[in-house]
mmCIF file of C-alpha atoms in Angstrom:
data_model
loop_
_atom_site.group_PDB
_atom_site.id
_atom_site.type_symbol
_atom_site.label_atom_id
_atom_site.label_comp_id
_atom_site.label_asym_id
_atom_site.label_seq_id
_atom_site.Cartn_x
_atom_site.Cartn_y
_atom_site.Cartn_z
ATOM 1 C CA UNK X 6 10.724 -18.753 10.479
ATOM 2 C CA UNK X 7 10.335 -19.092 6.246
ATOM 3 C CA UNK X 8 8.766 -16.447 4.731
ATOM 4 C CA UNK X 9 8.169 -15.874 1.547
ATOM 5 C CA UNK X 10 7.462 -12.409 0.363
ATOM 6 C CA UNK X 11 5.650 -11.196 -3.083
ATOM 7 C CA UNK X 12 6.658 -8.040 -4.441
ATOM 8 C CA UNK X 13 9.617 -8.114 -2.338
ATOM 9 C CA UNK X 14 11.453 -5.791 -4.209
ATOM 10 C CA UNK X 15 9.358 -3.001 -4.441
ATOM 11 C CA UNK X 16 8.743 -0.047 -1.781
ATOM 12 C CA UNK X 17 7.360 -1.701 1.173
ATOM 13 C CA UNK X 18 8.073 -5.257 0.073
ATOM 14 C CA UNK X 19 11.920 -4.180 0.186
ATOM 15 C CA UNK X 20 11.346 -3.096 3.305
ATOM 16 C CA UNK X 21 9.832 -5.747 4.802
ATOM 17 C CA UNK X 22 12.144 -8.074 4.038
ATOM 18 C CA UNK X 23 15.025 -5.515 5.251
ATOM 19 C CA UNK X 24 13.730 -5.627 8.875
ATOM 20 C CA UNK X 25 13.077 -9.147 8.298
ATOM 21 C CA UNK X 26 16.367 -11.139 7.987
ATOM 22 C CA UNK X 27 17.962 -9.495 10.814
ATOM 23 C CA UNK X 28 15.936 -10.933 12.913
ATOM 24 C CA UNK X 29 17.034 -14.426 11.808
ATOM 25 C CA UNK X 30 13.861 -15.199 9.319
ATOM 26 C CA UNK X 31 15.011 -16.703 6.469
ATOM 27 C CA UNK X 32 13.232 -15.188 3.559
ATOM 28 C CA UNK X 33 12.351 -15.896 -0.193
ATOM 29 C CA UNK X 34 11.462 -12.914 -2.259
ATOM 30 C CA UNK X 35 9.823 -12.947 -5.225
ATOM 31 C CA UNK X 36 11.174 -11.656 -8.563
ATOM 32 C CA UNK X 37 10.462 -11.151 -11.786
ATOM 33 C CA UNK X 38 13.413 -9.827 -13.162
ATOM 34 C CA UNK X 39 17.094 -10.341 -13.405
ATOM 35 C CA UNK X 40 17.790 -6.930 -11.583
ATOM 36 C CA UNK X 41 14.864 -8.251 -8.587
ATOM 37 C CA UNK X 42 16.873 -10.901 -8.293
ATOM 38 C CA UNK X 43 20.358 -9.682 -7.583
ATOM 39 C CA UNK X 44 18.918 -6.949 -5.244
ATOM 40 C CA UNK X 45 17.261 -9.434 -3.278
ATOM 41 C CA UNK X 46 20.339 -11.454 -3.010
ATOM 42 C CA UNK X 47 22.114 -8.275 -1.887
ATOM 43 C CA UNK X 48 19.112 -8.103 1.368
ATOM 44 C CA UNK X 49 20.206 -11.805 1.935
ATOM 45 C CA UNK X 50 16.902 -12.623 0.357
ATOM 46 C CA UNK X 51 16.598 -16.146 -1.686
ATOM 47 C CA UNK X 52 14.528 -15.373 -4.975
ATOM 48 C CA UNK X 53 11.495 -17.074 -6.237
ATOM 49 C CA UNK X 54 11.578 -16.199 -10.274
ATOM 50 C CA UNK X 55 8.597 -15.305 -10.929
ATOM 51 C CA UNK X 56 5.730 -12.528 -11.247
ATOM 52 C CA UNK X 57 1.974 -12.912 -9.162
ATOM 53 C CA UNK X 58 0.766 -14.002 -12.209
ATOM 54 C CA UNK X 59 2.786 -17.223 -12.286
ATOM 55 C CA UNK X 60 0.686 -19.258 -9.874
ATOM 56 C CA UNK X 61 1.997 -22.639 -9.938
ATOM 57 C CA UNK X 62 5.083 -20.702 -8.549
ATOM 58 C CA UNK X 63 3.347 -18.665 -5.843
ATOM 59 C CA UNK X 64 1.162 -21.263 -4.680
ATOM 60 C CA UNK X 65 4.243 -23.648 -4.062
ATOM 61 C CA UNK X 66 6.577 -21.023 -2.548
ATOM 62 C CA UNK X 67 3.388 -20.457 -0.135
ATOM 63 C CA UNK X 68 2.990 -24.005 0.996
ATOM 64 C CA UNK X 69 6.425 -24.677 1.924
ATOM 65 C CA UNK X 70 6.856 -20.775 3.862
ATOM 66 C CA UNK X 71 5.815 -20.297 7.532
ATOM 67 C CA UNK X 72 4.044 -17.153 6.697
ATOM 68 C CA UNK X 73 3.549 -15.176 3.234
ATOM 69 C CA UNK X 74 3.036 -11.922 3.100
ATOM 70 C CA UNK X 75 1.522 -10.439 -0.557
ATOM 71 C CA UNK X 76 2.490 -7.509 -1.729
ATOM 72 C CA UNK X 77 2.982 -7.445 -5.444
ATOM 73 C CA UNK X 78 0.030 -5.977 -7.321
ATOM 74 C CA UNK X 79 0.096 -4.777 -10.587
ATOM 75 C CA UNK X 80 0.477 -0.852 -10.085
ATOM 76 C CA UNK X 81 1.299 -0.136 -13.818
ATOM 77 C CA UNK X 82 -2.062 -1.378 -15.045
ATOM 78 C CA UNK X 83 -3.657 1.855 -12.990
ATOM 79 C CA UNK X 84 -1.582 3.713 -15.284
ATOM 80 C CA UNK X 85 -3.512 2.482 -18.094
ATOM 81 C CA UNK X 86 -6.798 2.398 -17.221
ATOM 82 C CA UNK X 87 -7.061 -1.257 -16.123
ATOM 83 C CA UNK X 88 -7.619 -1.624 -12.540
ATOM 84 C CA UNK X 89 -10.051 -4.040 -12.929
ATOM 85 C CA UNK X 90 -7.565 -6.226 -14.355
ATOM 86 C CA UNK X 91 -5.137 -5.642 -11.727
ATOM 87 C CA UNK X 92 -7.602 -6.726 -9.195
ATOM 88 C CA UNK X 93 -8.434 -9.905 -10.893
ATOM 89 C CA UNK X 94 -4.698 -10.630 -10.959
ATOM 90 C CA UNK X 95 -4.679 -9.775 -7.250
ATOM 91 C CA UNK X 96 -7.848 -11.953 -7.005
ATOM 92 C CA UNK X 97 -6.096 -15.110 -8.742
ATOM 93 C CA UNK X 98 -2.594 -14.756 -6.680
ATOM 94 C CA UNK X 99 -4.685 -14.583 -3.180
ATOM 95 C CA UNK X 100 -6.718 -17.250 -4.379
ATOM 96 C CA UNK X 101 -4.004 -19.809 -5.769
ATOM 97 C CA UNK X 102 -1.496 -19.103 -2.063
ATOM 98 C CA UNK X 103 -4.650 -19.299 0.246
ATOM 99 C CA UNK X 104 -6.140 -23.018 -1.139
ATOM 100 C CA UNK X 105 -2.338 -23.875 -0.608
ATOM 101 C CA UNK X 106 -2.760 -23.016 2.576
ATOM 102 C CA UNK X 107 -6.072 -24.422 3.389
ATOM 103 C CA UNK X 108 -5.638 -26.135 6.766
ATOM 104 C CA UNK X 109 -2.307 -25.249 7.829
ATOM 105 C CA UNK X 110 -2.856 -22.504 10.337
ATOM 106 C CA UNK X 111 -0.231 -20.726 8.646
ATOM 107 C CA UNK X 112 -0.061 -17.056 8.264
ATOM 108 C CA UNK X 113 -1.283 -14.743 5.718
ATOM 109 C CA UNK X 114 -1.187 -11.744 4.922
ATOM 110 C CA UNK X 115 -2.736 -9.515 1.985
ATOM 111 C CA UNK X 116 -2.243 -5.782 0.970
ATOM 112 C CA UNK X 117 -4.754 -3.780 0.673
ATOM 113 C CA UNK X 118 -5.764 -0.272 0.580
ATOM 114 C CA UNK X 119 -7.606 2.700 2.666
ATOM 115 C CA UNK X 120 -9.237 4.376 -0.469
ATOM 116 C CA UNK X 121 -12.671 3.474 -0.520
ATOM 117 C CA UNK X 122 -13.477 2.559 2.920
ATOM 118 C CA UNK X 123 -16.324 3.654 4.587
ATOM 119 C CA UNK X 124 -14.821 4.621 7.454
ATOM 120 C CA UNK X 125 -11.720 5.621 9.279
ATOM 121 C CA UNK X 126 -10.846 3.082 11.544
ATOM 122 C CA UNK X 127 -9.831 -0.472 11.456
ATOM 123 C CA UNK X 128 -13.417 -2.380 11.381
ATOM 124 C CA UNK X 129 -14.859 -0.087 8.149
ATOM 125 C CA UNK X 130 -15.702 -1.893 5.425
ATOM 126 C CA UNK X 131 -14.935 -1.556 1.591
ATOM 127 C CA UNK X 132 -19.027 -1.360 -0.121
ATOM 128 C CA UNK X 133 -17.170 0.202 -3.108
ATOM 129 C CA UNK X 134 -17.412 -2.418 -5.752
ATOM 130 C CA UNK X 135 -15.334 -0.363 -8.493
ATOM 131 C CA UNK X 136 -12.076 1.726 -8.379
ATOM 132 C CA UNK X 137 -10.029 1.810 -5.977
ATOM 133 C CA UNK X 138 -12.781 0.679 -3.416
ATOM 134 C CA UNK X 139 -12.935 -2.838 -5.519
ATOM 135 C CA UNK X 140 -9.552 -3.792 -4.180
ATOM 136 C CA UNK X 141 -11.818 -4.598 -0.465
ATOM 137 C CA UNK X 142 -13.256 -7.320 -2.968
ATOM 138 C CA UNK X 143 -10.132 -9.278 -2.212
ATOM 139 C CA UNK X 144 -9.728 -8.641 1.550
ATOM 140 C CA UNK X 145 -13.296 -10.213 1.792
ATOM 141 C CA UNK X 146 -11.581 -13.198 -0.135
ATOM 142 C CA UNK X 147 -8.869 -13.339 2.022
ATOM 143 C CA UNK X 148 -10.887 -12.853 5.226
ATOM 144 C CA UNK X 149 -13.071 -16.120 4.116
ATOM 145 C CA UNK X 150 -10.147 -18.306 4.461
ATOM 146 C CA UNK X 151 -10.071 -17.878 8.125
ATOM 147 C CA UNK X 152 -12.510 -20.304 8.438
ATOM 148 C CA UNK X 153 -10.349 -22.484 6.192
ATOM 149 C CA UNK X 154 -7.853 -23.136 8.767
ATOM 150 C CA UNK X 155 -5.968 -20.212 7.404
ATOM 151 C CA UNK X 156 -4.457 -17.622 9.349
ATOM 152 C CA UNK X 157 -5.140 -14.431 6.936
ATOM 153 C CA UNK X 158 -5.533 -11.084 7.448
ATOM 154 C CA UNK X 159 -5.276 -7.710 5.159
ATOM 155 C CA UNK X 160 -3.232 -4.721 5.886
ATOM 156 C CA UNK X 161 -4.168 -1.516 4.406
ATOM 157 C CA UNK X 162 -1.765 1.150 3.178
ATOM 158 C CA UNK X 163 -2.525 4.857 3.193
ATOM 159 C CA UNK X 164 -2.366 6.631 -0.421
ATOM 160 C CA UNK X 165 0.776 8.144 0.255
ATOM 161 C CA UNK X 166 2.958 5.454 1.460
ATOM 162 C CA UNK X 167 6.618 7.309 0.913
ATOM 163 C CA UNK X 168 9.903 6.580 1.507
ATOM 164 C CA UNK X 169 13.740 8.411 0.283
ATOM 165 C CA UNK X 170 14.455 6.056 -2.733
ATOM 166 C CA UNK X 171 11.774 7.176 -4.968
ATOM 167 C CA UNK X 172 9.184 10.108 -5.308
ATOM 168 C CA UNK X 173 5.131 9.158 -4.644
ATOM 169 C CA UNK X 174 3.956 9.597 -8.327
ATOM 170 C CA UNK X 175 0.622 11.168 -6.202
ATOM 171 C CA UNK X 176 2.916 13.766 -5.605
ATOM 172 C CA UNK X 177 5.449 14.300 -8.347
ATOM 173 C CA UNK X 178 2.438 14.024 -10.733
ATOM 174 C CA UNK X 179 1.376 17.115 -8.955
ATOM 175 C CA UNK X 180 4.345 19.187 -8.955
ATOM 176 C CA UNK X 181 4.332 18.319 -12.431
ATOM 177 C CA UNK X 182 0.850 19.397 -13.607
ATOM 178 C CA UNK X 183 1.703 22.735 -11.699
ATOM 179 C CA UNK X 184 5.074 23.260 -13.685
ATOM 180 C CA UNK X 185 2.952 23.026 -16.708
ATOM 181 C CA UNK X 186 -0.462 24.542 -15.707
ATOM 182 C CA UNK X 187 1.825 27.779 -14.057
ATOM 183 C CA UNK X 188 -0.054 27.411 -10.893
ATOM 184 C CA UNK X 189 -0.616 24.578 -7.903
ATOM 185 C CA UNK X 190 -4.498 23.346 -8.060
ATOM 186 C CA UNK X 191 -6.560 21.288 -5.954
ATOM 187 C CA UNK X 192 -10.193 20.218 -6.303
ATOM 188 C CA UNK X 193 -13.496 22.375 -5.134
ATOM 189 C CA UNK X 194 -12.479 23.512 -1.430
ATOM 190 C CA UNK X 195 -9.600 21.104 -0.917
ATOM 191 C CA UNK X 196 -10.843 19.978 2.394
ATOM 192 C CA UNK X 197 -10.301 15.685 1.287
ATOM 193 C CA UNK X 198 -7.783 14.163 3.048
ATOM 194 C CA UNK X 199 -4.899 11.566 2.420
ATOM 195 C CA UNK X 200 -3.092 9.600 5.054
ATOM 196 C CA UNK X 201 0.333 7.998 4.493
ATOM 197 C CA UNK X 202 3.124 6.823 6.393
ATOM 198 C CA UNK X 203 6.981 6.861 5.686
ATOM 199 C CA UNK X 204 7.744 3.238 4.714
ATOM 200 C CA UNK X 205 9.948 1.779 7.465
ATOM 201 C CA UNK X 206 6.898 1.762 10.292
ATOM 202 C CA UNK X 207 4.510 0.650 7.430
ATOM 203 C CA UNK X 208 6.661 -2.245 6.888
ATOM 204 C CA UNK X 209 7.088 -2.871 10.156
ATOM 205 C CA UNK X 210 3.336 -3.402 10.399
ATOM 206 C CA UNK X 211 3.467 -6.438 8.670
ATOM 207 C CA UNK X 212 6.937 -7.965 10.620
ATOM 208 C CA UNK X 213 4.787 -7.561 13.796
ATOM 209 C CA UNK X 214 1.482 -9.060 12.160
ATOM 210 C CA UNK X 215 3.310 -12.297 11.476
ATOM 211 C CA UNK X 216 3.587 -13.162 15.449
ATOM 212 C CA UNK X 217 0.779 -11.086 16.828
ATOM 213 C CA UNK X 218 -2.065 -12.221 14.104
ATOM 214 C CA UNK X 219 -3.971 -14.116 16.679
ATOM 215 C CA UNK X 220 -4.174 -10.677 18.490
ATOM 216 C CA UNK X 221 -6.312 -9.261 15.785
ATOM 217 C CA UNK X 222 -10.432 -9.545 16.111
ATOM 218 C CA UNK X 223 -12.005 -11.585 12.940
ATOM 219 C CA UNK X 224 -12.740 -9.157 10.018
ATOM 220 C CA UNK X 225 -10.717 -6.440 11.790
ATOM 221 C CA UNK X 226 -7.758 -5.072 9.501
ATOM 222 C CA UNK X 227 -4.252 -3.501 10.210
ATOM 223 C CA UNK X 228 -3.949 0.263 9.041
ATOM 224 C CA UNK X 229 -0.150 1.094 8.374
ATOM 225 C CA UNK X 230 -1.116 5.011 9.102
ATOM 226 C CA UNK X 231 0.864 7.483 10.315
ATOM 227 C CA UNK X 232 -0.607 10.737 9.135
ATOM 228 C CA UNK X 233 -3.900 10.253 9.789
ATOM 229 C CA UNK X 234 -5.196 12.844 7.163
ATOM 230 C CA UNK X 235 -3.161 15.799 5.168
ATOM 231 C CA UNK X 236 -5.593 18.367 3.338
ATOM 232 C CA UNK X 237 -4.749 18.390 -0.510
ATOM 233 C CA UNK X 238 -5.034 21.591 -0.078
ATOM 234 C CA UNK X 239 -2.070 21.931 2.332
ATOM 235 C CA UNK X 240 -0.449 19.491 -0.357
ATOM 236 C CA UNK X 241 -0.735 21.862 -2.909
ATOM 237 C CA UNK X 242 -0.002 25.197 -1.032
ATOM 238 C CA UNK X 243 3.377 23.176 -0.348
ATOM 239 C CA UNK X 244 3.635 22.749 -3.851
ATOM 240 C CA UNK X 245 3.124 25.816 -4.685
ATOM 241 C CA UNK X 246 5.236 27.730 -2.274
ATOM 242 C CA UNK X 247 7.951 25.669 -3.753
ATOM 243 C CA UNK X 248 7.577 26.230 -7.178
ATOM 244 C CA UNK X 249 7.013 29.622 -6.660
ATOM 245 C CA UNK X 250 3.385 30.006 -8.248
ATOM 246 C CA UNK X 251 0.014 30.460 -7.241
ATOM 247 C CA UNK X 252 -2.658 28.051 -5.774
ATOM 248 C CA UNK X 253 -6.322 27.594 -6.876
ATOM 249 C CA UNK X 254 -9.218 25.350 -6.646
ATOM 250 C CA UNK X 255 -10.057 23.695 -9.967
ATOM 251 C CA UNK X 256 -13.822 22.708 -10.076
ATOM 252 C CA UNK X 257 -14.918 19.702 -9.899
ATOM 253 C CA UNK X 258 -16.182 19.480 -13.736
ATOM 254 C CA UNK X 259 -12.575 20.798 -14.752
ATOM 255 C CA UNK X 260 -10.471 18.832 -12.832
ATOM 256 C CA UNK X 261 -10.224 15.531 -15.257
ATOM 257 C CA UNK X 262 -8.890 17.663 -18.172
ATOM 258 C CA UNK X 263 -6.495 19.886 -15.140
ATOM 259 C CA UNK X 264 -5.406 16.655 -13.253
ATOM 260 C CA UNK X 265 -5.416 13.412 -15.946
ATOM 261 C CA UNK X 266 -5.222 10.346 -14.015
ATOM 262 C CA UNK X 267 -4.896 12.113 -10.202
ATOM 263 C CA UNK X 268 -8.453 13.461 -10.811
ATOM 264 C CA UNK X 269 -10.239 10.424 -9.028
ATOM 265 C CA UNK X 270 -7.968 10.398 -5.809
ATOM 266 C CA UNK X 271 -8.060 13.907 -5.620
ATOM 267 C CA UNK X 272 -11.909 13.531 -5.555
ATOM 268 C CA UNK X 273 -11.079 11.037 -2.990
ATOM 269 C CA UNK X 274 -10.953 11.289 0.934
ATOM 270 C CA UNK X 275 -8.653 9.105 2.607
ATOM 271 C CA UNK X 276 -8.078 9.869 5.871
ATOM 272 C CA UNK X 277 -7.477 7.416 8.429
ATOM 273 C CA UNK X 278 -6.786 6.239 12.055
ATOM 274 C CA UNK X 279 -4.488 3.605 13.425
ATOM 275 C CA UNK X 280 -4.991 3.519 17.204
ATOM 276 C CA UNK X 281 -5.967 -0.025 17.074
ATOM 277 C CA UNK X 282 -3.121 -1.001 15.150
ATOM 278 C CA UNK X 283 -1.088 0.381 17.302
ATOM 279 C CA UNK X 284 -2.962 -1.356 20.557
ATOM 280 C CA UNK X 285 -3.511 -4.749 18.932
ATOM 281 C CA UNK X 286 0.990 -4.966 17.922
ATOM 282 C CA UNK X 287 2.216 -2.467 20.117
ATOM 283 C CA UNK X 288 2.932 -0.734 17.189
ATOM 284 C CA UNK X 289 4.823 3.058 17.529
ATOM 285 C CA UNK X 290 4.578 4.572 14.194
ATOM 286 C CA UNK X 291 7.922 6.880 13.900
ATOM 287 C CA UNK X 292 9.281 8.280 10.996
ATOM 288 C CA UNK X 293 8.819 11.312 8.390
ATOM 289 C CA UNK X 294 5.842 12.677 8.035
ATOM 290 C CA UNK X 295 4.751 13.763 4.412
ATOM 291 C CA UNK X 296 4.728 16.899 4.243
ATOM 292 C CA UNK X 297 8.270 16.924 5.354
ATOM 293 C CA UNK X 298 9.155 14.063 2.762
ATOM 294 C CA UNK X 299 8.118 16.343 0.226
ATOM 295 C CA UNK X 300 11.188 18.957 1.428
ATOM 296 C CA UNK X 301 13.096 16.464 -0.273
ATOM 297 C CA UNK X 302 11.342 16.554 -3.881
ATOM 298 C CA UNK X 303 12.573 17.774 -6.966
ATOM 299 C CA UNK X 304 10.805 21.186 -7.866
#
């Protein structure tokens, strides 16, 4: 089978495509830079220059794939302030591969995430219409070309989704606020919760999806969970046993000027379960959970 692959060279997308080709898919990765490129060629995966953005490009590498599976978004734009924009991106990249598949029966698939749901399982919906809840804007778009003769779907990654190559910024951007503040903080009692998953069953999530979609009810999505909710508490008593300082609750009306740009997930529940994931692809989540990832950290 073709498949073509956006953001194929980041965490999961890497991934994906990793568990991909030895299974005899021939894929084409999406890249937007010289060093995407050659580290795609080095998975055996043929590059697509090009960023989500470029959708001419997208929409063409879509049509002629078997499946596409979307997982570029633009991440650095929540750095700044601008997830809106990011979602409008999203919004135009979905849009732009879906109408080229319009028809076809072919498969696609669409990242999403579990902050914002209202609800832990795998048939709660996104009412959010801002933050981090917008981005269930777009797996209502990509839901509505089911009935387009599309065969789409939306997986949802936990906020932790962690793997060896690279420290979650969720949780380095913690260890560093407690280097600097002297001690390891959460918000009011600490008792939200974040799932995540080590990276290699997450991607294999979407490998499975590609041949099992038909499996899945309408309006139903895939959660890629493994840890179906750590306390931030327990993340930062981890934290802080590391570092060697104390831990404390920062109020709710401190915790913007404490916590910067973590404030609103750390506000945030997202806890999740993936039982009918796991029925629906025979899916066995294995792998390191996160509070053992974070052994590995730098402190």
């Amino acid at each position: 089978m073709k498949v073509f692959v956006t953001g194929a060279s980041g965490l999961v997308g890497s991934e994906i495509v990793r568990q991909l080709v030895p299974q005899g898919h021939t894929v084409f990765g999406l890249a937007r830079s010289d060093a995407s490129a050659e580290k795609l060629k080095s998975l055996g995966v043929t590059p697509v220059r090009g960023q989500h953005t470029d959708l001419e490009v997208i929409a063409k590498a879509a049509s002629e794939a078997d499946a596409t599976i979307h997982c570029a978004f633009n991440h650095e734009a929540f750095a700044t302030g601008e997830y809106m924009l990011a979602i409008e991106q999203d919004k135009a990249a979905i849009t732009a591969m879906c109408d080229a598949l319009i028809g076809s029966g072919k498969t696609f698939i669409n990242t999403g995430g579990i902050f914002g749901a209202d609800g832990p399982d795998e048939f709660s919906g996104k009412p959010m219409i801002e933050g981090f809840g917008a981005r269930g804007l777009n797996e209502k778009l990509t839901t509505s070309y089911i009935d387009k003769g599309v065969r789409a779907l939306n997986v949802r990654l936990p906020p932790i989704t962690h793997g060896p190559a690279k420290e979650h910024p969720f949780i380095s951007g913690q260890i560093a606020i407690a280097k600097a503040k002297g001690f390891a903080g959460y918000v009011g009692e600490g008792k939200n919760v974040w799932s995540a998953c080590d990276v290699v069953p997450a991607a294999t999530v979407y490998v499975l999806a590609i041949d099992k979609s038909k499996a899945i009810p309408k309006g139903a999505v895939l959660h890629a969970v493994y840890d179906e909710g750590v306390p931030t508490k327990d993340i930062a008593e981890f934290i802080g046993n590391k570092l060697g300082v104390p831990v404390k609750s920062v109020s709710a009306d401190e915790a913007a000027a404490h916590f910067g740009f973590l404030t609103h997930m750390l506000k945030m529940s997202g806890g999740a379960t993936s039982a009918l994931t796991q029925e629906w692809l025979g899916w066995n989540p294995k792998g390191v959970k996160l509070l053992e990832r974070m052994e590995d950290y730098k402190y």
